[in-house]
PDB file of C-alpha atoms in Angstrom:
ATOM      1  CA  UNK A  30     103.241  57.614 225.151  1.00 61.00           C
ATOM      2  CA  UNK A  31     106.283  59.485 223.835  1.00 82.00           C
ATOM      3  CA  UNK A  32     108.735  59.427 220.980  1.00 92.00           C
ATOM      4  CA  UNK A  33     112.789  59.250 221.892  1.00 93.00           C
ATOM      5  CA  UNK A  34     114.485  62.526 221.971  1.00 94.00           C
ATOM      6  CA  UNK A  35     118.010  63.249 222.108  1.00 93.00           C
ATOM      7  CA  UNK A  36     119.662  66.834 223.020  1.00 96.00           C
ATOM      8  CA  UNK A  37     122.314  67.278 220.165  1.00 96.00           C
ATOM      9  CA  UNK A  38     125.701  68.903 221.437  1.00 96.00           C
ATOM     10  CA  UNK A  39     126.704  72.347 221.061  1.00 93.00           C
ATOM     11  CA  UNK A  40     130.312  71.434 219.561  1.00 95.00           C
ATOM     12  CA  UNK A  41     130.368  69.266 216.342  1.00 95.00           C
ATOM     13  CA  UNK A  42     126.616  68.675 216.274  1.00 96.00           C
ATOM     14  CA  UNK A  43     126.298  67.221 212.619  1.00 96.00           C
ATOM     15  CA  UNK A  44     129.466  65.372 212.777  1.00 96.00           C
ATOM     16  CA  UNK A  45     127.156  63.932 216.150  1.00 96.00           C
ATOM     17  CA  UNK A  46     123.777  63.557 214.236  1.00 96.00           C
ATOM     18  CA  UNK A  47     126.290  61.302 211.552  1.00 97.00           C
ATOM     19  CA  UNK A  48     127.411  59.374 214.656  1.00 96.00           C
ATOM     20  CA  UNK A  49     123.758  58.887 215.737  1.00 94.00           C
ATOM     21  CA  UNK A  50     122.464  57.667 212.274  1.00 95.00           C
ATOM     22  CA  UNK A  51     122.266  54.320 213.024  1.00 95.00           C
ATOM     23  CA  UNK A  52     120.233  54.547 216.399  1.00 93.00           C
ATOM     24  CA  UNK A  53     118.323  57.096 214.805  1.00 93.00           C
ATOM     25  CA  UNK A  54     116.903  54.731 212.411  1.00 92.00           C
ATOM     26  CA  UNK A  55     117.002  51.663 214.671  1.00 93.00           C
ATOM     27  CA  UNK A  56     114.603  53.486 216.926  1.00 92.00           C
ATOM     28  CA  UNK A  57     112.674  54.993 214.655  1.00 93.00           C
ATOM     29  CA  UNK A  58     111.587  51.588 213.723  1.00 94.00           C
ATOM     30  CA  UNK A  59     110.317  50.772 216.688  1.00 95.00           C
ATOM     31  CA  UNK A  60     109.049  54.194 217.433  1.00 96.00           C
ATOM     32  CA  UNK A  61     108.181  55.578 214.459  1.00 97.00           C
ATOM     33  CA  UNK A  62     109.610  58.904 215.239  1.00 97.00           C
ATOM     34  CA  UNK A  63     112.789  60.645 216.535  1.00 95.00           C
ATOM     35  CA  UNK A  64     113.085  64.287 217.949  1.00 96.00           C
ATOM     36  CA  UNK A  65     116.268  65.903 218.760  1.00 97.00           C
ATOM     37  CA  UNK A  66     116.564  69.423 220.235  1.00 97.00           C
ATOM     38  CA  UNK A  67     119.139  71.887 219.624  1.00 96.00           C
ATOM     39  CA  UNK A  68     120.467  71.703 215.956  1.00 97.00           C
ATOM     40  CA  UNK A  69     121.727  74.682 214.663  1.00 97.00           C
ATOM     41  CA  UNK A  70     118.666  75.065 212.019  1.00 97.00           C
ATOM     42  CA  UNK A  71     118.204  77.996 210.598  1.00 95.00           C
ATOM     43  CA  UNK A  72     117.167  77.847 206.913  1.00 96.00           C
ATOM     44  CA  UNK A  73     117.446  75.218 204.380  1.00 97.00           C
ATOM     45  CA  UNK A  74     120.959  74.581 204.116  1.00 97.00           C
ATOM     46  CA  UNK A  75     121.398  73.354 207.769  1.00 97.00           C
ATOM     47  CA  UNK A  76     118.554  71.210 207.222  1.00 98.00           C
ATOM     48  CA  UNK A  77     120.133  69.501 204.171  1.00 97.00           C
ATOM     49  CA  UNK A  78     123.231  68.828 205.959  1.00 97.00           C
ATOM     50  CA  UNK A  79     120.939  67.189 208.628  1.00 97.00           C
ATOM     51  CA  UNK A  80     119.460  65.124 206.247  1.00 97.00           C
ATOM     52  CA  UNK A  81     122.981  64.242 204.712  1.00 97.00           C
ATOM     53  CA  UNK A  82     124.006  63.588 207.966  1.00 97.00           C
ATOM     54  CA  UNK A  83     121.717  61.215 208.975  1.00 97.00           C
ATOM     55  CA  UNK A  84     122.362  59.192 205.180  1.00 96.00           C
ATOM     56  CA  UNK A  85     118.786  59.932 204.170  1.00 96.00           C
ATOM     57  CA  UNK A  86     118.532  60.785 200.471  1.00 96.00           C
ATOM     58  CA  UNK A  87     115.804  63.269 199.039  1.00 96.00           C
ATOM     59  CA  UNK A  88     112.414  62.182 197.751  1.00 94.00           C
ATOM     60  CA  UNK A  89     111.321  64.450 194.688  1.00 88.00           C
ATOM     61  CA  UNK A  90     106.942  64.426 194.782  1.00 87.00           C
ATOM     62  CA  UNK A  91     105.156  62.955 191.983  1.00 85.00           C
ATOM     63  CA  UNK A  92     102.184  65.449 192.767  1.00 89.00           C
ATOM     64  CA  UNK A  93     101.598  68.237 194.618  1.00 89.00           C
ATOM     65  CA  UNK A  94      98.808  68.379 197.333  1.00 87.00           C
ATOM     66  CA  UNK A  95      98.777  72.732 197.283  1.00 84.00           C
ATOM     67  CA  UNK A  96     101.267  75.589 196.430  1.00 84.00           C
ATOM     68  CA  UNK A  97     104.328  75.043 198.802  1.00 89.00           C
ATOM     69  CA  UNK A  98     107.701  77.006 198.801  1.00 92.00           C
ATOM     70  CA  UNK A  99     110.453  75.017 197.454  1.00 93.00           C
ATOM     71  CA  UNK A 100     113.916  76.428 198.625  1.00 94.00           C
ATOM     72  CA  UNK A 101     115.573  73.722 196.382  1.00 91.00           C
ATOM     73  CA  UNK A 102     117.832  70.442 197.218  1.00 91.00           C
ATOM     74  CA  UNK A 103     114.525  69.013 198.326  1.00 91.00           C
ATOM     75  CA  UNK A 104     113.595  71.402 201.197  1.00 96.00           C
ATOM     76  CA  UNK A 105     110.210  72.419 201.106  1.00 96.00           C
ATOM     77  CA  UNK A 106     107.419  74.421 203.209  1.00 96.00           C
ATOM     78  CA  UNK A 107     104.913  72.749 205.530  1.00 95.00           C
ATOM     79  CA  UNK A 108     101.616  72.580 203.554  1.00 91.00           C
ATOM     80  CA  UNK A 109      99.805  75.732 202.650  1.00 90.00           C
ATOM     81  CA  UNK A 110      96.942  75.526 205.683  1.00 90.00           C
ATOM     82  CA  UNK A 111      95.841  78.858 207.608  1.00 90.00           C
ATOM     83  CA  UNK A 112      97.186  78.870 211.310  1.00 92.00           C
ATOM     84  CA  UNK A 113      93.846  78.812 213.162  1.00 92.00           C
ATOM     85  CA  UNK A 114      92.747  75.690 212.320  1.00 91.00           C
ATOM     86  CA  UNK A 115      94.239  71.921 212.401  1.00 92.00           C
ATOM     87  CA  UNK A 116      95.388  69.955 209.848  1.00 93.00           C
ATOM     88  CA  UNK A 117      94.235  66.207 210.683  1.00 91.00           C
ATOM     89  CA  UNK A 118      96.737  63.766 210.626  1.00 93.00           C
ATOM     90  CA  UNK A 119      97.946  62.726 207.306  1.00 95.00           C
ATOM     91  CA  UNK A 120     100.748  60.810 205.757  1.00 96.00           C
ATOM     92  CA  UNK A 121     102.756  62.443 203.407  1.00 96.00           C
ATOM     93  CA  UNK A 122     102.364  61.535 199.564  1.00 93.00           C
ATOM     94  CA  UNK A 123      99.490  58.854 200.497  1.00 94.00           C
ATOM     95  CA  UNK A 124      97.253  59.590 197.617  1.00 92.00           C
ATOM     96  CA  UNK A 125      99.841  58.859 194.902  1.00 89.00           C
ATOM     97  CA  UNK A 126     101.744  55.764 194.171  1.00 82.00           C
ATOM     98  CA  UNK A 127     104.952  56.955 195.204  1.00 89.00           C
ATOM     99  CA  UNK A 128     105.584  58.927 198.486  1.00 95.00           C
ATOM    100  CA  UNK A 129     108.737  59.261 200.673  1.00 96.00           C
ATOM    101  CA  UNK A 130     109.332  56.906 203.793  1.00 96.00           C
ATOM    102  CA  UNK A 131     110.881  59.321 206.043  1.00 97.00           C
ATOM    103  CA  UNK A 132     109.818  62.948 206.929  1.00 98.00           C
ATOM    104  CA  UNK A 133     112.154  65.463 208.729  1.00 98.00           C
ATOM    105  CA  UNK A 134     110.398  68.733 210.349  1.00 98.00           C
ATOM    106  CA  UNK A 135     113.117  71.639 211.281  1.00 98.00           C
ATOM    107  CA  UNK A 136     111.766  73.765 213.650  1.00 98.00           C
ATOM    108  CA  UNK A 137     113.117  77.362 213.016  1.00 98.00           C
ATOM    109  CA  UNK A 138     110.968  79.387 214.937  1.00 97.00           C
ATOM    110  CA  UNK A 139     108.721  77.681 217.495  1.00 97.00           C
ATOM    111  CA  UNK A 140     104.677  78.472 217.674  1.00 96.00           C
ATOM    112  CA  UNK A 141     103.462  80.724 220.678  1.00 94.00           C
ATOM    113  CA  UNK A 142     101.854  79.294 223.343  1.00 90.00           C
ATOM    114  CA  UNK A 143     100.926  75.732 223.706  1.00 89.00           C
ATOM    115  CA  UNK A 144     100.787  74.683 219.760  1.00 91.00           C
ATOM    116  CA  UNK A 145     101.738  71.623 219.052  1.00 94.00           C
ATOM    117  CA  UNK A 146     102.020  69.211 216.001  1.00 96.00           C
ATOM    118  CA  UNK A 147     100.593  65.681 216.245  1.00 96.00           C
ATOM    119  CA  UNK A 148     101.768  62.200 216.046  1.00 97.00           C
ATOM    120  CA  UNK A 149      99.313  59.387 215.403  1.00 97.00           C
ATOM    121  CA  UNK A 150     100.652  55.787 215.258  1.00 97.00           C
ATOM    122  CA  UNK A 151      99.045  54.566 212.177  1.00 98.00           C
ATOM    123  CA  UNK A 152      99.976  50.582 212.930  1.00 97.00           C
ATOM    124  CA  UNK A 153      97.306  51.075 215.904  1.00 97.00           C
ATOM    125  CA  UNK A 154      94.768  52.727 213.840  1.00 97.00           C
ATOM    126  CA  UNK A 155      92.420  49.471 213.119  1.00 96.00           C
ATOM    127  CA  UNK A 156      92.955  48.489 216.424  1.00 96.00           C
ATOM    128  CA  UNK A 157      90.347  51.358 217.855  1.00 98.00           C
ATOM    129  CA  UNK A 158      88.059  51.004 214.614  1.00 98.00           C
ATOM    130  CA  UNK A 159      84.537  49.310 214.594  1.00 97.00           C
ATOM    131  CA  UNK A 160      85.853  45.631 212.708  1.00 97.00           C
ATOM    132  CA  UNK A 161      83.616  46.206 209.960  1.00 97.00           C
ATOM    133  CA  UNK A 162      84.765  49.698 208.977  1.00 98.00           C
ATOM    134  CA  UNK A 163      88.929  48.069 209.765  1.00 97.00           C
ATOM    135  CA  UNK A 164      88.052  45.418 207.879  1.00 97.00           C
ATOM    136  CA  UNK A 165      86.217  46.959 204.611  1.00 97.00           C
ATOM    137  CA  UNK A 166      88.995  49.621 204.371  1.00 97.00           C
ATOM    138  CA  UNK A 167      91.682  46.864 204.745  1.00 96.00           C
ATOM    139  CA  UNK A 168      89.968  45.000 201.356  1.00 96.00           C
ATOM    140  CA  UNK A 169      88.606  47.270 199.421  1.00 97.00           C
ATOM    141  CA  UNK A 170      90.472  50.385 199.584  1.00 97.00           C
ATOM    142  CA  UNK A 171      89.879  54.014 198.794  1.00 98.00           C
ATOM    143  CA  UNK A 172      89.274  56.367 196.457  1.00 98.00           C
ATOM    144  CA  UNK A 173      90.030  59.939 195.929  1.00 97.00           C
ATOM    145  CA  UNK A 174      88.543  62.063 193.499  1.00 97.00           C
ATOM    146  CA  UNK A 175      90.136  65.346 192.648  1.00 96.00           C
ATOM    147  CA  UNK A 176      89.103  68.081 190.593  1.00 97.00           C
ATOM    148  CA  UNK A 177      90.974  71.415 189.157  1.00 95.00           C
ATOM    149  CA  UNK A 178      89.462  74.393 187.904  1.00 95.00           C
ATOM    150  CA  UNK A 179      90.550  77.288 186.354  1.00 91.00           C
ATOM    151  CA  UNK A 180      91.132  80.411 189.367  1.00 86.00           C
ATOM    152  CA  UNK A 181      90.818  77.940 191.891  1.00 88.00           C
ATOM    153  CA  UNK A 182      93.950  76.741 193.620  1.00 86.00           C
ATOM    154  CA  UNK A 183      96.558  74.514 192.281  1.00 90.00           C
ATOM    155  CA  UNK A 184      96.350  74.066 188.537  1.00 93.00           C
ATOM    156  CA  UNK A 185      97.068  70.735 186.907  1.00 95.00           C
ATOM    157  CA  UNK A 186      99.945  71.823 185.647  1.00 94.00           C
ATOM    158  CA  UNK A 187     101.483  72.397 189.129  1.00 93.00           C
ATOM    159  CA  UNK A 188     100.583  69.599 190.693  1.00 93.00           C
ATOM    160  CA  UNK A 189     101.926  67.011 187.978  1.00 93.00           C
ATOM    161  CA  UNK A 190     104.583  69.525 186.941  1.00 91.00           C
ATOM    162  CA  UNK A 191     103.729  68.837 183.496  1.00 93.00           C
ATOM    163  CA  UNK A 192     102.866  71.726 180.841  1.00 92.00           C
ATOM    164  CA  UNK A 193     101.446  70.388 177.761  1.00 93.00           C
ATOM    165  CA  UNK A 194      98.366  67.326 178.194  1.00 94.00           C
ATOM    166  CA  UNK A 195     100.241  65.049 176.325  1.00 94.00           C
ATOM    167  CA  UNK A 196     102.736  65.037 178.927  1.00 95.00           C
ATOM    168  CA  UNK A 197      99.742  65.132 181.377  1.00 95.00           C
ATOM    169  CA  UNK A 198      98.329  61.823 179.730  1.00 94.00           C
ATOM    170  CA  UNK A 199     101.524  59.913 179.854  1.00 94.00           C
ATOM    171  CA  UNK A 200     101.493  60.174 183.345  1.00 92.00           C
ATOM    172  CA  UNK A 201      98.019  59.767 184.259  1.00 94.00           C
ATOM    173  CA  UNK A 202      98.168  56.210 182.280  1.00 93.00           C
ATOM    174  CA  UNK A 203     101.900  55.105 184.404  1.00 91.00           C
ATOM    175  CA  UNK A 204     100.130  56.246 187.666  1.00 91.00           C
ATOM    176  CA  UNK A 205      96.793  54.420 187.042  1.00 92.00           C
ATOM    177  CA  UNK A 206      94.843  57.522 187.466  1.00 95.00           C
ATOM    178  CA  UNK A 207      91.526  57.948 185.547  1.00 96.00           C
ATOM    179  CA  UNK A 208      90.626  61.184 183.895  1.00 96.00           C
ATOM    180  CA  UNK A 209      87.630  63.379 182.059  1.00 96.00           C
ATOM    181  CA  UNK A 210      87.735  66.372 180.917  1.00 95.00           C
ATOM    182  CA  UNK A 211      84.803  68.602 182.261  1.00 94.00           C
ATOM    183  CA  UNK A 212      82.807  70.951 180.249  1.00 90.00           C
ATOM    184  CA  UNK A 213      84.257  74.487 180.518  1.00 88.00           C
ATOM    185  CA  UNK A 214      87.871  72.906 180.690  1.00 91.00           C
ATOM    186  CA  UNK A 215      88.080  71.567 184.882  1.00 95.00           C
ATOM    187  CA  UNK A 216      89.938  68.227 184.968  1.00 96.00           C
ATOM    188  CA  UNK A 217      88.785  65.600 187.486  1.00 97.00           C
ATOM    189  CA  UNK A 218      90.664  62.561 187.982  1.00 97.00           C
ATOM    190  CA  UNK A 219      89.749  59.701 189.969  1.00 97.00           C
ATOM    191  CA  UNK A 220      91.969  56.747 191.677  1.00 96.00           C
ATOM    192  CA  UNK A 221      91.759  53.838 193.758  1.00 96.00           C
ATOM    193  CA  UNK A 222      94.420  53.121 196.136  1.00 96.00           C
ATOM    194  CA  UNK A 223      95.442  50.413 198.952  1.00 96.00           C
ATOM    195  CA  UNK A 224      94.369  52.065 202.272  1.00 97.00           C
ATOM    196  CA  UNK A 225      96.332  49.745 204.873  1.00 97.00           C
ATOM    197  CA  UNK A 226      99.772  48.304 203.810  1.00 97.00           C
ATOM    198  CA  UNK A 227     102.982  46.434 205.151  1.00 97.00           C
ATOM    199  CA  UNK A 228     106.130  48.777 206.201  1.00 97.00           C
ATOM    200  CA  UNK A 229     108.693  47.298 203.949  1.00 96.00           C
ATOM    201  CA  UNK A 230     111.194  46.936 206.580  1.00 96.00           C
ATOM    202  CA  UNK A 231     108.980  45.116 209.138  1.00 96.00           C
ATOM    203  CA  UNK A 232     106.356  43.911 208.025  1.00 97.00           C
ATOM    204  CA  UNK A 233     103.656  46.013 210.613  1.00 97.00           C
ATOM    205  CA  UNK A 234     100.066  46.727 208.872  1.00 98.00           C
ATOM    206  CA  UNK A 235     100.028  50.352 208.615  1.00 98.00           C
ATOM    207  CA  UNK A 236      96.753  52.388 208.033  1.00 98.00           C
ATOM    208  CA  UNK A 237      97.871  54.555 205.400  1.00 97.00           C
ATOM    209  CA  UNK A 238      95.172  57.153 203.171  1.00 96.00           C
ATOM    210  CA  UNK A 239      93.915  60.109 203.443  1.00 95.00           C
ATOM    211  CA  UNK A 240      90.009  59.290 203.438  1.00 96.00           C
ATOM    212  CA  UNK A 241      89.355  61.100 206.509  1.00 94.00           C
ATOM    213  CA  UNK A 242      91.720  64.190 205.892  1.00 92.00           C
ATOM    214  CA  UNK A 243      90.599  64.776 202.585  1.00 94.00           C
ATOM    215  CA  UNK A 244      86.631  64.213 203.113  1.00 95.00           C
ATOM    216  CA  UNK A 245      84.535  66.882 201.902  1.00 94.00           C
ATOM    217  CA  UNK A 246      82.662  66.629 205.124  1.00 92.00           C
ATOM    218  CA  UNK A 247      86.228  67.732 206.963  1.00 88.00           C
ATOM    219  CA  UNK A 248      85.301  71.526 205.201  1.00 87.00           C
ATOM    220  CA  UNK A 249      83.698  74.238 207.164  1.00 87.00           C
ATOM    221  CA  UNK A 250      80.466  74.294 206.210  1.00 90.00           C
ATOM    222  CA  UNK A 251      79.950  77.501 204.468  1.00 92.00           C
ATOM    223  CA  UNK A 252      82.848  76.967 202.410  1.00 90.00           C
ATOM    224  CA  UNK A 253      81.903  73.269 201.685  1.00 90.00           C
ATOM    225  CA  UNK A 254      78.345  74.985 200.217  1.00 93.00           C
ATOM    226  CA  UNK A 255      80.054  77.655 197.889  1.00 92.00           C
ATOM    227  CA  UNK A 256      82.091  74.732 196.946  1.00 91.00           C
ATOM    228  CA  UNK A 257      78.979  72.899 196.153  1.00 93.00           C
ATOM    229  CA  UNK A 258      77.207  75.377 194.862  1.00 93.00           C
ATOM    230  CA  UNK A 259      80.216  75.982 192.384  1.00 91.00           C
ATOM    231  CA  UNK A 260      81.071  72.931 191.061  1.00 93.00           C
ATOM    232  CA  UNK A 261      78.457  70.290 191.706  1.00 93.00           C
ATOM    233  CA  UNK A 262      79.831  66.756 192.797  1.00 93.00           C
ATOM    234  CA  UNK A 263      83.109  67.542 190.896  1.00 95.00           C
ATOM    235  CA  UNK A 264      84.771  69.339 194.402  1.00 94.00           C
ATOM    236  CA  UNK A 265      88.765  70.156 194.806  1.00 94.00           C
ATOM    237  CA  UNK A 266      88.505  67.104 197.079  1.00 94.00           C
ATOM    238  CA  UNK A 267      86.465  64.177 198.125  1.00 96.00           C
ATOM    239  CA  UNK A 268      86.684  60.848 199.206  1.00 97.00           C
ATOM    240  CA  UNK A 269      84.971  57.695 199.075  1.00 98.00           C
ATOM    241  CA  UNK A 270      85.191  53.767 199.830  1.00 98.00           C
ATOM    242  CA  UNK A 271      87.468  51.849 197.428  1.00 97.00           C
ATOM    243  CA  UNK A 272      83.688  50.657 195.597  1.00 96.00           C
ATOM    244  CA  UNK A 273      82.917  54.655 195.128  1.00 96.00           C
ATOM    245  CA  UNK A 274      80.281  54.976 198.015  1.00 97.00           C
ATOM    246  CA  UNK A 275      80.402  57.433 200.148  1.00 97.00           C
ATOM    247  CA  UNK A 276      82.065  57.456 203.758  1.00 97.00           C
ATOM    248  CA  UNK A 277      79.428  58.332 206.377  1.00 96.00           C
ATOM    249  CA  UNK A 278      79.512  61.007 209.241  1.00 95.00           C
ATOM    250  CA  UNK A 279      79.776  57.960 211.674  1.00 97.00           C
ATOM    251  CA  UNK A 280      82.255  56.184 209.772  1.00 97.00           C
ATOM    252  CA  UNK A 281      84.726  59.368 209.591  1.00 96.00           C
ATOM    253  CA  UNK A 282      83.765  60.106 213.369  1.00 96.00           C
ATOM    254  CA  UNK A 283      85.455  56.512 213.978  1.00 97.00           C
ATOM    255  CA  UNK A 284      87.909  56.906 212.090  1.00 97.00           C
ATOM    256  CA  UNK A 285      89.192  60.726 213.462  1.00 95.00           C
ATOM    257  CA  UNK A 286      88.403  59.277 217.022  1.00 96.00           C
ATOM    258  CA  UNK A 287      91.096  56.040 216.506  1.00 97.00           C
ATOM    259  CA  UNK A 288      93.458  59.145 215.303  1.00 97.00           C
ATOM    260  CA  UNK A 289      93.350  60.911 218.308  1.00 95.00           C
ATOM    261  CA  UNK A 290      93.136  57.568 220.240  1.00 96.00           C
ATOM    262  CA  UNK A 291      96.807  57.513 219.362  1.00 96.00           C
ATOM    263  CA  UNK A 292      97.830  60.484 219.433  1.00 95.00           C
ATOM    264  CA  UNK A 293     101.176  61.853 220.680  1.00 95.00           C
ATOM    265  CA  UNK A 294     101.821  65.278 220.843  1.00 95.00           C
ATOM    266  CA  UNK A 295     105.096  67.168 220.077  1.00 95.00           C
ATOM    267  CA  UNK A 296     106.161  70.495 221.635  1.00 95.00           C
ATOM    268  CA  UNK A 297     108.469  72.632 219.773  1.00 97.00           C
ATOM    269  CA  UNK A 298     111.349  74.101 220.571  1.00 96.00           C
ATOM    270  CA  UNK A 299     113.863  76.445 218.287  1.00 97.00           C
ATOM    271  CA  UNK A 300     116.523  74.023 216.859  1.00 97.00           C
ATOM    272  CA  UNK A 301     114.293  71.209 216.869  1.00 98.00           C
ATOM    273  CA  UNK A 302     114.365  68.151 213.843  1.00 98.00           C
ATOM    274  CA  UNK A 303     111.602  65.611 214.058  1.00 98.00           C
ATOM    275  CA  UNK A 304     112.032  62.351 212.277  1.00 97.00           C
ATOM    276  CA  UNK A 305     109.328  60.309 211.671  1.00 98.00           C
ATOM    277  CA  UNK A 306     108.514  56.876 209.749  1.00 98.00           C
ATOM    278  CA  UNK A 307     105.901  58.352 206.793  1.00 98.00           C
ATOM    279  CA  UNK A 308     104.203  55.027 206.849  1.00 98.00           C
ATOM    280  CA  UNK A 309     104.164  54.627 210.847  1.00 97.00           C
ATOM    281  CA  UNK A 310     103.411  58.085 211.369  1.00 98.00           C
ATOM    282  CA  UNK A 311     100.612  60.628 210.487  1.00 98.00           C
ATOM    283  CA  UNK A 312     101.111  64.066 211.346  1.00 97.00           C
ATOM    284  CA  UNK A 313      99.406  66.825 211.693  1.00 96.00           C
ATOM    285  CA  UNK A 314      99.045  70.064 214.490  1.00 95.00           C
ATOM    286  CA  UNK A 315      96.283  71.847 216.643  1.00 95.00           C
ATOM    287  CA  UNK A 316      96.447  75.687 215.896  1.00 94.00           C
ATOM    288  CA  UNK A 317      99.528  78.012 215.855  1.00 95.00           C
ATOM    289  CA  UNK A 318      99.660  81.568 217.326  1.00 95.00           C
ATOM    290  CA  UNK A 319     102.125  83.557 216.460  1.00 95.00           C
ATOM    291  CA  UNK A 320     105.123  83.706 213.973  1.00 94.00           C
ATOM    292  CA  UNK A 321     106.395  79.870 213.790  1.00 96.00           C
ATOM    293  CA  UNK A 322     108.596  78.810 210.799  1.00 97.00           C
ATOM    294  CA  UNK A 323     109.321  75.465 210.053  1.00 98.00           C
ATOM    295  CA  UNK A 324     110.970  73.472 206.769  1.00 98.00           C
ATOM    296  CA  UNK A 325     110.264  69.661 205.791  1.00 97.00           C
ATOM    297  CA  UNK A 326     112.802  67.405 203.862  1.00 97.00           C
ATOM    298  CA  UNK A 327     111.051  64.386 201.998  1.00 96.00           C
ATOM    299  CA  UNK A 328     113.406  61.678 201.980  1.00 96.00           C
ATOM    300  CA  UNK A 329     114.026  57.940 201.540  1.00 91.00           C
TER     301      UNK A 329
END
């Protein structure tokens, strides 16, 4: 399966994407993604006037996953992840309790050689689960447990933007998030969240968490042991049923397996703007090589 892809013209091309709005977002629905090859992108201003000219408004983060670049007007770096690996497919925002509905990638410079960045469908996600792993995700939920320490990447402070823990408090309490203070001055907060949920415009279950992506079992395994070895249970990351168990080998096995059951993949091209459904659509990418650039827009 593919996604619908357009080739913008060379003359008037935004005044085109503003034209193609509509059918942009009709299809999107059904699709969950859009690409269209041949924009003029080349930094962050082109991309906002994409995003302006397909009516989609910017989506400021509540939290920050790691240390991104932020060119302002709510352009933004892909996720800080080294090249040679993957990043499994995730949904942007899915561990807080608000996130953006739409995600636009600009491609500015294209990956060498046959990388490519990953679509999975999440509405067919329980579909290719075991039924009792679909079924005790779909009622009881998730939970992710995160941890900061001092020297080891993103501080509190970034990732709430907050600066004082008053401030920090105040939003822990609106977003439901439970929090202890460690001894030696590491934070580790803990929430439960729905894992599958209705797209508000129609109605489709969606599988949408990050239990798999997140998973301390997901590390390489020397790192996941200096981890260990450094801070006990209280990692950066970990996951765990919405009761607090823990999510076996098998059960994240199944669970990767249904993602790449569904998988679509997406070649890049200079000039490129994907536009995918955040709540249809996880995304992620098999390795780069070479130079690629690339910008993300959150929007609604």
């Amino acid at each position: 399966m593919g996604i619908p892809s357009f080739d913008a013209p060379v003359n008037s091309p935004f005044s085109w994407l503003r034209d193609m709005a509509e059918t942009v977002r009709d299809r999107m629905l059904v699709h969950g993604a859009f690409l269209i090859h041949g924009l003029p992108l080349d930094g962050p201003d082109r991309l906002a006037e994409a995003r302006a000219a397909l009516g989609i408004t910017s989506h400021a983060p509540t939290e920050a996953f790691n240390n991104r670049n932020d060119f302002g007007n709510g352009i933004l770096s892909p996720i800080a992840w080294p090249a040679n690996r993957i990043i499994c497919p995730f949904q942007e925002g899915s561990f807080s309790r608000t996130f953006p509905s739409v995600v636009l990638t600009a491609c500015i410079a294209p990956p060498d050689g046959d990388g490519q960045s990953h679509l999975s469908d999440t509405r067919r996600i329980s579909d290719h689960l075991p039924s009792p792993l679909a079924e005790r995700v779909r009622k009881g939920g998730w939970t992710l447990a995160r941890s900061f320490h001092d020297g080891f990447g993103i501080m509190w402070r970034e990732a709430f933007s907050v600066q004082d823990r008053a401030a920090l408090d105040a939003l822990l309490e609106t977003a439901g998030i439970e929090a202890e203070w460690l001894p030696g001055g590491s934070l580790n907060t803990v929430r439960r969240l729905p894992a599958v949920i209705d797209h508000p415009t129609t109605g489709e279950e969606c599988w949408f968490n990050q239990i798999s992506f997140l998973n301390s079992a997901n590390l390489d395994p020397v790192e996941r042991k200096i981890m260990t070895d450094a801070f006990g249970e209280y990692l950066p990351m970990n996951t765990f049923f919405g009761d607090g168990s823990p999510v076996s080998d098998e059960d994240l096995t199944a669970i990767q397996n249904a993602y790449e059951l569904v998988r679509i993949g997406v070649s890049w091209r200079r000039g490129d703007l994907l536009i995918a459904d955040n709540i249809m659509m996880a995304q992620g990418r098999s390795p780069f090589a070479g130079s690629p650039e690339f910008l993300i827009a959150l929007g609604e």
